[in-house]
mmCIF file of C-alpha atoms in Angstrom:
data_model
loop_
_atom_site.group_PDB
_atom_site.id
_atom_site.type_symbol
_atom_site.label_atom_id
_atom_site.label_comp_id
_atom_site.label_asym_id
_atom_site.label_seq_id
_atom_site.Cartn_x
_atom_site.Cartn_y
_atom_site.Cartn_z
ATOM 1 C CA MET A 1 -0.020 -0.023 0.047
ATOM 2 C CA HIS A 2 1.372 3.401 -1.049
ATOM 3 C CA THR A 3 0.183 6.724 0.041
ATOM 4 C CA THR A 4 -0.238 9.538 -2.551
ATOM 5 C CA THR A 5 -1.260 13.130 -2.295
ATOM 6 C CA SER A 6 -2.606 15.872 -4.489
ATOM 7 C CA ALA A 7 -4.582 18.948 -3.556
ATOM 8 C CA THR A 8 -7.885 17.160 -3.065
ATOM 9 C CA MET A 9 -6.496 13.546 -2.738
ATOM 10 C CA GLU A 10 -4.567 14.116 0.399
ATOM 11 C CA HIS A 11 -4.268 10.912 2.464
ATOM 12 C CA ALA A 12 -5.647 8.839 -0.538
ATOM 13 C CA GLN A 13 -4.223 5.316 -0.712
ATOM 14 C CA VAL A 14 -3.265 3.320 -3.791
ATOM 15 C CA HIS A 15 -3.792 -0.406 -3.499
ATOM 16 C CA LEU A 16 -2.460 -3.147 -5.877
ATOM 17 C CA LEU A 17 -4.610 -6.198 -5.987
ATOM 18 C CA PRO A 18 -2.693 -9.471 -5.391
ATOM 19 C CA PHE A 19 -2.384 -11.884 -8.191
ATOM 20 C CA GLY A 20 -5.123 -14.385 -8.212
ATOM 21 C CA ALA A 21 -7.752 -11.886 -6.802
ATOM 22 C CA PRO A 22 -11.096 -13.798 -7.099
ATOM 23 C CA PHE A 23 -12.641 -12.019 -9.912
ATOM 24 C CA ALA A 24 -14.109 -15.022 -11.619
ATOM 25 C CA ASN A 25 -16.088 -16.245 -8.730
ATOM 26 C CA ALA A 26 -18.090 -13.642 -6.691
ATOM 27 C CA SER A 27 -18.868 -16.298 -3.991
ATOM 28 C CA THR A 28 -15.123 -16.332 -2.943
ATOM 29 C CA GLU A 29 -15.194 -12.664 -1.999
ATOM 30 C CA THR A 30 -15.021 -11.654 1.691
ATOM 31 C CA SER A 31 -16.699 -8.686 3.015
ATOM 32 C CA PRO A 32 -15.909 -5.768 2.761
ATOM 33 C CA SER A 33 -14.637 -6.190 -0.804
ATOM 34 C CA PRO A 34 -13.414 -3.612 -3.257
ATOM 35 C CA PHE A 35 -14.240 -5.922 -6.198
ATOM 36 C CA SER A 36 -17.737 -4.738 -6.841
ATOM 37 C CA ALA A 37 -16.764 -1.102 -6.708
ATOM 38 C CA ILE A 38 -13.749 -1.816 -8.969
ATOM 39 C CA LEU A 39 -16.003 -3.615 -11.460
ATOM 40 C CA ALA A 40 -18.501 -0.796 -11.509
ATOM 41 C CA ILE A 41 -15.773 1.751 -12.301
ATOM 42 C CA LEU A 42 -14.257 -0.424 -15.016
ATOM 43 C CA GLN A 43 -17.746 -0.775 -16.496
ATOM 44 C CA GLN A 44 -17.741 3.030 -16.947
ATOM 45 C CA LEU A 45 -14.856 2.535 -19.453
ATOM 46 C CA ARG A 46 -15.999 -0.798 -20.859
ATOM 47 C CA PRO A 47 -19.945 -0.655 -20.844
ATOM 48 C CA HIS A 48 -20.061 -3.440 -23.467
ATOM 49 C CA LEU A 49 -19.085 -5.928 -20.667
ATOM 50 C CA ASP A 50 -21.659 -6.963 -18.089
ATOM 51 C CA GLU A 51 -20.375 -7.750 -14.537
ATOM 52 C CA LEU A 52 -19.998 -11.612 -15.126
ATOM 53 C CA SER A 53 -18.178 -11.179 -18.505
ATOM 54 C CA LEU A 54 -15.898 -8.607 -16.885
ATOM 55 C CA ARG A 55 -15.071 -10.916 -13.984
ATOM 56 C CA HIS A 56 -14.246 -13.747 -16.343
ATOM 57 C CA GLN A 57 -12.176 -11.498 -18.678
ATOM 58 C CA LEU A 58 -10.129 -10.087 -15.673
ATOM 59 C CA ALA A 59 -9.426 -13.576 -14.412
ATOM 60 C CA ARG A 60 -8.129 -14.589 -17.841
ATOM 61 C CA GLN A 61 -5.984 -11.410 -18.110
ATOM 62 C CA GLN A 62 -4.529 -12.012 -14.696
ATOM 63 C CA GLN A 63 -3.246 -15.256 -15.834
ATOM 64 C CA GLN A 64 -1.253 -13.206 -18.416
ATOM 65 C CA GLY A 65 0.163 -10.783 -15.919
ATOM 66 C CA TYR A 66 -2.626 -8.173 -15.768
ATOM 67 C CA GLN A 67 -2.547 -6.155 -12.452
ATOM 68 C CA LEU A 68 -5.164 -3.898 -11.050
ATOM 69 C CA ALA A 69 -4.428 -0.906 -8.821
ATOM 70 C CA TYR A 70 -7.086 1.430 -7.302
ATOM 71 C CA ILE A 71 -7.080 4.687 -5.451
ATOM 72 C CA GLU A 72 -9.204 4.858 -2.285
ATOM 73 C CA HIS A 73 -10.023 8.169 -0.494
ATOM 74 C CA GLN A 74 -12.449 8.555 2.414
ATOM 75 C CA HIS A 75 -13.639 4.930 2.170
ATOM 76 C CA ALA A 76 -14.614 5.188 -1.624
ATOM 77 C CA ILE A 77 -12.738 3.920 -4.686
ATOM 78 C CA HIS A 78 -12.214 6.866 -7.018
ATOM 79 C CA ALA A 79 -10.172 5.458 -9.870
ATOM 80 C CA VAL A 80 -8.836 2.044 -11.197
ATOM 81 C CA ALA A 81 -5.837 1.172 -13.462
ATOM 82 C CA GLY A 82 -5.272 -2.161 -15.097
ATOM 83 C CA PHE A 83 -1.832 -2.703 -16.643
ATOM 84 C CA VAL A 84 0.812 -5.286 -17.511
ATOM 85 C CA ILE A 85 4.563 -5.237 -17.447
ATOM 86 C CA ARG A 86 5.946 -6.247 -20.854
ATOM 87 C CA GLU A 87 9.130 -6.171 -22.759
ATOM 88 C CA ASN A 88 9.490 -5.840 -26.513
ATOM 89 C CA LEU A 89 12.092 -4.608 -29.106
ATOM 90 C CA ALA A 90 10.368 -1.305 -29.728
ATOM 91 C CA TRP A 91 10.037 -0.056 -25.932
ATOM 92 C CA GLY A 92 12.175 -2.275 -23.892
ATOM 93 C CA ARG A 93 10.678 -3.193 -20.474
ATOM 94 C CA HIS A 94 7.577 -1.074 -19.989
ATOM 95 C CA ILE A 95 4.195 -0.755 -18.336
ATOM 96 C CA TYR A 96 1.338 -0.925 -20.742
ATOM 97 C CA ILE A 97 -1.905 0.467 -19.215
ATOM 98 C CA ASP A 98 -4.913 -1.350 -20.585
ATOM 99 C CA ASP A 99 -7.454 0.425 -18.462
ATOM 100 C CA LEU A 100 -7.423 3.770 -16.584
ATOM 101 C CA VAL A 101 -10.676 5.233 -15.415
ATOM 102 C CA THR A 102 -11.762 7.663 -12.771
ATOM 103 C CA ASP A 103 -15.322 7.204 -11.363
ATOM 104 C CA ALA A 104 -17.467 9.774 -13.063
ATOM 105 C CA GLY A 105 -18.494 11.311 -9.742
ATOM 106 C CA TYR A 106 -14.917 11.965 -8.855
ATOM 107 C CA ARG A 107 -13.370 13.328 -12.098
ATOM 108 C CA GLY A 108 -11.524 16.492 -11.785
ATOM 109 C CA HIS A 109 -10.357 15.956 -8.188
ATOM 110 C CA GLY A 110 -7.014 14.545 -8.783
ATOM 111 C CA ALA A 111 -7.623 10.854 -8.466
ATOM 112 C CA GLY A 112 -6.586 10.053 -12.012
ATOM 113 C CA THR A 113 -3.382 12.065 -11.746
ATOM 114 C CA ALA A 114 -2.550 10.399 -8.460
ATOM 115 C CA LEU A 115 -3.138 6.905 -9.750
ATOM 116 C CA LEU A 116 -1.216 7.664 -12.949
ATOM 117 C CA GLN A 117 1.743 8.888 -11.005
ATOM 118 C CA TRP A 118 1.575 5.801 -8.875
ATOM 119 C CA VAL A 119 1.662 3.570 -11.950
ATOM 120 C CA CYS A 120 4.666 5.435 -13.195
ATOM 121 C CA GLU A 121 6.493 5.090 -9.908
ATOM 122 C CA TYR A 122 5.572 1.361 -9.680
ATOM 123 C CA GLY A 123 7.043 0.944 -13.267
ATOM 124 C CA ARG A 124 10.318 2.589 -12.180
ATOM 125 C CA ASP A 125 10.403 0.203 -9.137
ATOM 126 C CA GLN A 126 9.973 -2.705 -11.538
ATOM 127 C CA LYS A 127 12.835 -1.430 -13.763
ATOM 128 C CA CYS A 128 10.543 -0.275 -16.542
ATOM 129 C CA ILE A 129 11.779 2.440 -18.790
ATOM 130 C CA GLN A 130 8.565 3.622 -20.303
ATOM 131 C CA VAL A 131 4.754 3.633 -19.694
ATOM 132 C CA HIS A 132 2.411 3.241 -22.707
ATOM 133 C CA LEU A 133 -1.291 3.287 -23.359
ATOM 134 C CA ASP A 134 -3.781 3.609 -26.135
ATOM 135 C CA SER A 135 -6.762 5.962 -26.098
ATOM 136 C CA GLY A 136 -9.653 5.829 -28.437
ATOM 137 C CA VAL A 137 -9.689 8.587 -31.079
ATOM 138 C CA GLN A 138 -13.109 9.898 -29.803
ATOM 139 C CA ARG A 139 -11.937 10.254 -26.167
ATOM 140 C CA PHE A 140 -10.844 13.964 -26.291
ATOM 141 C CA ALA A 141 -11.166 14.538 -22.480
ATOM 142 C CA ALA A 142 -8.778 11.653 -21.967
ATOM 143 C CA HIS A 143 -6.378 12.982 -24.530
ATOM 144 C CA ARG A 144 -6.290 16.409 -22.772
ATOM 145 C CA PHE A 145 -5.595 14.627 -19.473
ATOM 146 C CA TYR A 146 -2.731 12.471 -20.919
ATOM 147 C CA LEU A 147 -1.163 15.499 -22.581
ATOM 148 C CA LYS A 148 -1.456 17.442 -19.293
ATOM 149 C CA GLU A 149 0.354 14.633 -17.619
ATOM 150 C CA GLN A 150 3.184 14.908 -20.159
ATOM 151 C CA PHE A 151 2.432 11.793 -22.165
ATOM 152 C CA ALA A 152 3.348 12.259 -25.869
ATOM 153 C CA ILE A 153 1.524 11.033 -28.824
ATOM 154 C CA THR A 154 4.090 8.839 -30.511
ATOM 155 C CA SER A 155 2.304 6.581 -32.992
ATOM 156 C CA HIS A 156 -0.913 5.677 -34.698
ATOM 157 C CA HIS A 157 -2.515 2.396 -33.665
ATOM 158 C CA PHE A 158 -3.961 0.253 -36.468
ATOM 159 C CA ALA A 159 -6.324 -2.652 -35.969
ATOM 160 C CA PHE A 160 -7.768 -5.401 -38.252
ATOM 161 C CA SER A 161 -10.859 -7.333 -37.161
ATOM 162 C CA LEU A 162 -10.544 -11.164 -37.817
ATOM 163 C CA THR A 163 -14.206 -11.791 -37.121
ATOM 164 C CA HIS A 164 -15.785 -9.425 -39.725
ATOM 165 C CA ARG A 165 -14.554 -10.797 -43.101
#
C-alpha cells in the first residue's frame, strides 16, 4: 500500500490487488470487498461488458500478468488502473496501461493524476523504462488529460478485425 497526495486527494491510498484476486467467482469474496466497486468503475470505461463477463475476462487477463491498482479516499474507490509489465524490441521493459478510469462522480479531483503517478512510480520500481497506453480517437477529454500529464502522442495504432470478413 502506498500513500499519494494531491490538492484534493490528500491521504488517498493506492492499493495493488494481489495476483489471483477472485474475480471469476463472486462467492469467494469476503466482506468488505473492493471488487464490486472496482468492477462498476471499470464498466464506465468498458460498458459493453456486463459484470459476469468482466469478472471472467479479468481472471483470464490476470493469468497473463494483468494487474489492477485502485485509489481509495474517504472509504470510496475513486479510480482504477489495469496494466501489464511487458518487454519488446520497440520499447524495452515497460508498463502498458490497458485500462485507466476515474469514477464519473470523482473526475477533476486529482484521483486520475494520483493513480497515473503511482503507476509510473511502480514502473520505475519494476525497472521499466516507459509507460504506454492507447486511447480511443473519440476520447478527447482523456487525450487532454494524458497530454497534461506529459504523455506524448508517439504513434498511430492500427487494428484489423479477424471476425468481420
